[in-house]
Short mmCIF file of C-alpha atoms and ligand atoms in Angstrom, two decimals:
data_model
loop_
_atom_site.label_atom_id
_atom_site.label_comp_id
_atom_site.label_asym_id
_atom_site.label_seq_id
_atom_site.Cartn_x
_atom_site.Cartn_y
_atom_site.Cartn_z
CA MET J 12 0.00 0.00 0.00
CA LEU J 13 1.01 3.54 -0.59
CA PHE J 14 0.24 6.19 2.00
CA ILE J 15 0.60 9.81 0.92
CA PHE J 16 0.42 12.45 3.63
CA ASP J 17 -0.32 16.14 3.66
CA LEU J 18 2.22 18.12 5.72
CA ASP J 19 0.75 21.19 7.46
CA ASP J 20 -1.71 20.31 10.22
CA THR J 21 -1.42 16.64 9.38
CA ILE J 22 2.16 15.60 10.13
CA TYR J 23 2.80 18.42 12.57
CA ASP J 24 0.64 20.95 14.38
CA TYR J 25 0.72 24.07 12.27
CA MET J 26 -0.87 25.96 15.12
CA ASP J 27 1.78 25.25 17.75
CA PRO J 28 4.32 27.91 16.61
CA PHE J 29 1.44 30.34 16.19
CA LYS J 30 0.16 29.63 19.70
CA LYS J 31 3.62 30.26 21.13
CA THR J 32 4.00 33.53 19.19
CA VAL J 33 0.58 34.84 20.23
CA SER J 34 1.40 34.00 23.84
CA GLN J 35 4.90 35.56 23.74
CA LEU J 36 4.04 38.77 21.88
CA LEU J 37 0.38 39.43 22.50
CA GLY J 38 0.01 37.75 25.89
CA ILE J 39 -2.98 35.77 24.61
CA GLU J 40 -3.31 32.37 26.28
CA ASP J 41 -7.03 31.76 25.85
CA PRO J 42 -7.40 28.84 23.39
CA ALA J 43 -10.59 30.22 21.80
CA ALA J 44 -9.03 33.66 21.23
CA CYS J 45 -5.91 32.07 19.79
CA TRP J 46 -7.96 29.81 17.54
CA ASN J 47 -9.92 32.81 16.30
CA LEU J 48 -6.70 34.64 15.37
CA TYR J 49 -5.29 31.51 13.82
CA GLN J 50 -8.33 31.06 11.60
CA SER J 51 -7.97 34.59 10.21
CA TYR J 52 -4.24 34.12 9.83
CA ARG J 53 -4.88 31.00 7.75
CA ARG J 54 -7.54 32.80 5.72
CA PHE J 55 -5.17 35.68 4.98
CA SER J 56 -2.39 33.19 4.20
CA ASP J 57 -4.64 31.63 1.57
CA GLN J 58 -5.23 35.10 0.09
CA VAL J 59 -1.54 36.01 0.08
CA PHE J 60 -0.24 32.65 -1.19
CA PRO J 61 -1.19 33.22 -4.89
CA MET J 62 0.67 36.55 -4.80
CA SER J 63 3.88 34.92 -3.61
CA GLN J 64 3.32 32.06 -6.08
CA ALA J 65 3.03 34.60 -8.91
CA LYS J 66 6.09 36.38 -7.44
CA THR J 67 4.13 39.65 -7.24
CA ILE J 68 5.58 39.92 -3.74
CA SER J 69 8.58 38.25 -2.09
CA LEU J 70 8.25 35.48 0.48
CA GLU J 71 9.42 37.93 3.12
CA GLN J 72 6.74 40.45 2.12
CA ALA J 73 4.14 37.69 2.05
CA GLY J 74 5.02 36.73 5.62
CA TYR J 75 4.74 40.31 6.78
CA LEU J 76 1.49 40.88 4.89
CA ARG J 77 -0.22 37.83 6.44
CA SER J 78 0.59 39.13 9.92
CA GLU J 79 -0.38 42.68 9.02
CA LEU J 80 -3.78 41.69 7.63
CA MET J 81 -4.54 39.62 10.74
CA VAL J 82 -3.42 42.37 13.14
CA LYS J 83 -5.51 45.01 11.35
CA HIS J 84 -8.53 42.76 11.01
CA HIS J 85 -8.62 42.18 14.77
CA GLY J 86 -7.72 45.73 15.71
CA ILE J 87 -4.60 44.58 17.58
CA ASP J 88 -2.44 47.46 18.70
CA LEU J 89 0.84 46.74 16.91
CA ASP J 90 2.82 49.18 14.76
CA ALA J 91 4.89 48.16 11.73
CA ARG J 92 7.80 47.23 13.97
CA GLY J 93 5.55 45.11 16.18
CA ILE J 94 4.10 43.35 13.14
CA ARG J 95 7.59 42.62 11.88
CA GLU J 96 8.53 41.22 15.27
CA PHE J 97 5.40 39.06 15.24
CA HIS J 98 6.30 37.72 11.80
CA GLU J 99 9.92 37.08 12.78
CA THR J 100 9.08 35.41 16.08
CA TYR J 101 6.56 33.23 14.30
CA ARG J 102 9.19 32.23 11.78
CA GLN J 103 11.64 31.36 14.56
CA ASN J 104 9.01 29.29 16.34
CA GLN J 105 8.28 27.50 13.08
CA GLN J 106 11.88 26.30 13.14
CA LYS J 107 11.10 24.36 16.32
CA ILE J 108 8.23 22.28 14.95
CA GLN J 109 8.06 18.55 15.67
CA ILE J 110 6.18 15.59 14.19
CA GLN J 111 2.95 14.82 16.05
CA PRO J 112 3.82 11.93 18.42
CA VAL J 113 1.05 9.66 17.05
CA VAL J 114 2.10 10.42 13.47
CA LYS J 115 5.62 9.36 14.40
CA GLU J 116 4.22 6.02 15.57
CA ILE J 117 2.20 5.66 12.36
CA LEU J 118 5.20 6.46 10.15
CA THR J 119 7.37 4.01 12.08
CA LYS J 120 4.77 1.24 11.67
CA LEU J 121 4.38 1.92 7.96
CA LYS J 122 8.13 1.95 7.45
CA ASP J 123 8.68 -1.22 9.49
CA SER J 124 5.96 -3.04 7.54
CA ASN J 125 7.46 -1.94 4.20
CA HIS J 126 4.59 0.24 3.07
CA LYS J 127 5.48 3.15 0.86
CA ILE J 128 5.21 6.64 2.30
CA ALA J 129 5.04 9.93 0.39
CA ILE J 130 4.12 13.55 0.98
CA ILE J 131 2.25 16.07 -1.16
CA THR J 132 2.17 19.55 0.34
CA ASN J 133 1.02 22.95 -0.87
CA GLY J 134 3.35 25.86 -0.36
CA PRO J 135 6.48 27.64 -1.54
CA GLY J 136 9.27 25.15 -2.31
CA SER J 137 12.00 26.42 -0.01
CA HIS J 138 9.59 27.12 2.86
CA GLN J 139 8.06 23.64 2.86
CA ALA J 140 11.48 22.02 2.29
CA ARG J 141 12.80 23.78 5.38
CA LYS J 142 9.95 22.40 7.48
CA ILE J 143 10.50 18.88 6.10
CA ALA J 144 14.17 19.12 7.07
CA GLN J 145 13.30 20.50 10.50
CA LEU J 146 10.91 17.59 11.09
CA ASN J 147 13.56 15.04 10.03
CA LEU J 148 11.00 13.48 7.73
CA GLU J 149 13.67 11.98 5.54
CA GLU J 150 14.08 9.40 8.29
CA TYR J 151 10.74 7.96 7.10
CA VAL J 152 10.20 9.28 3.59
CA ASP J 153 12.50 8.96 0.60
CA PRO J 154 13.35 12.51 -0.60
CA GLY J 155 12.15 11.51 -4.09
CA ASN J 156 8.72 10.78 -2.62
CA ILE J 157 8.19 14.34 -1.40
CA PHE J 158 6.19 16.66 -3.67
CA ILE J 159 5.96 20.36 -2.88
CA SER J 160 3.43 22.23 -5.01
CA GLY J 161 5.62 25.34 -5.26
CA TYR J 162 8.18 23.36 -7.30
CA TYR J 163 5.60 22.15 -9.81
CA GLY J 164 3.21 25.07 -10.24
CA PHE J 165 0.08 23.08 -9.32
CA ASP J 166 -1.51 23.29 -5.90
CA LYS J 167 -3.91 20.80 -4.33
CA PRO J 168 -6.81 20.31 -5.08
CA ASP J 169 -5.51 20.44 -8.70
CA HIS J 170 -5.24 16.77 -9.69
CA ARG J 171 -2.05 17.49 -11.63
CA ILE J 172 0.11 17.64 -8.49
CA PHE J 173 -1.31 14.23 -7.51
CA ASP J 174 -0.74 12.91 -11.05
CA ILE J 175 2.91 13.97 -10.92
CA ALA J 176 3.35 12.10 -7.64
CA ILE J 177 1.57 8.96 -8.86
CA ASN J 178 3.60 8.91 -12.08
CA ARG J 179 6.76 9.08 -10.04
CA LEU J 180 5.69 6.62 -7.31
CA ARG J 181 4.25 4.06 -9.74
CA PRO J 182 2.00 2.11 -7.34
CA LYS J 183 1.49 -1.47 -8.58
CA ASN J 184 -2.15 -2.52 -8.24
CA GLU J 185 -2.12 -1.44 -4.64
CA ALA J 186 -4.37 0.84 -2.65
CA VAL J 187 -3.23 4.46 -2.56
CA TYR J 188 -4.42 6.51 0.41
CA TYR J 189 -4.14 10.26 0.78
CA ILE J 190 -4.33 11.61 4.32
CA GLY J 191 -4.99 15.28 4.97
CA ASP J 192 -6.83 17.70 7.24
CA ASN J 193 -8.19 20.12 4.66
CA TYR J 194 -11.47 19.13 2.98
CA HIS J 195 -11.00 21.38 -0.02
CA ALA J 196 -7.34 20.68 -0.82
CA ASP J 197 -7.00 17.14 0.45
CA VAL J 198 -10.35 15.37 0.14
CA ILE J 199 -11.47 16.96 -3.13
CA GLY J 200 -7.93 16.81 -4.52
CA ALA J 201 -7.42 13.13 -3.68
CA LYS J 202 -10.84 12.07 -4.95
CA ASN J 203 -10.42 14.00 -8.22
CA ALA J 204 -7.09 12.24 -8.69
CA GLY J 205 -8.75 8.86 -8.13
CA LEU J 206 -7.12 8.13 -4.77
CA LEU J 207 -8.65 6.85 -1.55
CA SER J 208 -9.14 9.73 0.82
CA ILE J 209 -8.73 9.77 4.58
CA TRP J 210 -9.97 13.05 6.03
CA LEU J 211 -8.27 13.97 9.27
CA LYS J 212 -11.09 16.14 10.52
CA ILE J 213 -9.40 17.67 13.54
CA ARG J 214 -9.99 21.33 12.76
CA ASP J 215 -13.25 23.14 12.87
CA PHE J 216 -13.06 24.68 9.40
CA GLN J 217 -16.32 25.62 7.76
CA VAL J 218 -17.09 23.37 4.81
CA ASP J 219 -20.05 24.53 2.75
CA ASP J 220 -20.35 21.80 0.19
CA THR J 221 -19.40 18.22 0.96
CA THR J 222 -20.76 16.62 -2.22
CA ILE J 223 -17.46 14.81 -2.66
CA LYS J 224 -17.10 12.32 0.18
CA PRO J 225 -13.87 11.04 1.69
CA ASP J 226 -13.54 7.26 1.91
CA TYR J 227 -12.73 7.53 5.62
CA THR J 228 -13.14 10.30 8.17
CA VAL J 229 -11.21 10.29 11.45
CA GLU J 230 -11.54 12.92 14.13
CA SER J 231 -8.33 12.40 16.09
CA TYR J 232 -4.79 11.17 15.58
CA GLU J 233 -5.64 8.11 17.68
CA GLN J 234 -8.49 7.27 15.28
CA LEU J 235 -6.13 7.74 12.36
CA GLU J 236 -3.67 5.29 13.90
CA THR J 237 -6.42 2.72 14.53
CA LEU J 238 -7.65 3.07 10.95
CA ILE J 239 -4.20 2.72 9.41
CA GLU J 240 -3.43 -0.30 11.58
CA ALA J 241 -6.67 -1.88 10.37
CA LEU J 242 -5.84 -1.08 6.74
CA ILE J 243 -2.39 -2.62 6.91
CA GLY J 244 -3.71 -5.49 9.00
CA GLY J 245 -1.76 -5.13 12.18
MG1 LIG X 11 -2.97 20.52 5.83
#
């Protein structure tokens, strides 16, 4: 079997560096308040991402802009210097990310039972590559099995990024699972590419239209581990 994973919010907790930054610089500890900020930050990230993809703005500017839009949207009292500090602290905290403990167990089991592991992630090439290195993912995943959308010009849910991966990975009459947290990018993307979809539904994102159904839905990392163990029969 071939198991392809999303990176952000699937293999590691994308929110953890954000949580730390919000606590350090804004003194916000309340989980609901942090989650609220995080949701707008993600929304603004999605708006800014095409600009950095099209190279209208630099990666550095994109990082600053995401923080600025969030700060202004929530009326947070930070000047340009404060916003820059927020962006820089966030970037430093991102360099301390770690694989989710349960995901580490899953990857170890898959590796030990000789199942193939791959990653398809959306994002700028160098940025995602840095996170992959930080997470030491090459301990589990062959570098040739890692596909970063920024290097190919197609972002999930575009089936072409999945097609590139499948052409490279050449699964032989075996089940191919795609595991990701984001309904739009991961579930729709995987299904449009003809893969089996496992939706890691751990975030409370609003999904308006769920016409396309994942093959499996799990609501915690523990459920994901149980499912994968059942799929590989151990
Ligand atoms: Mg994700």
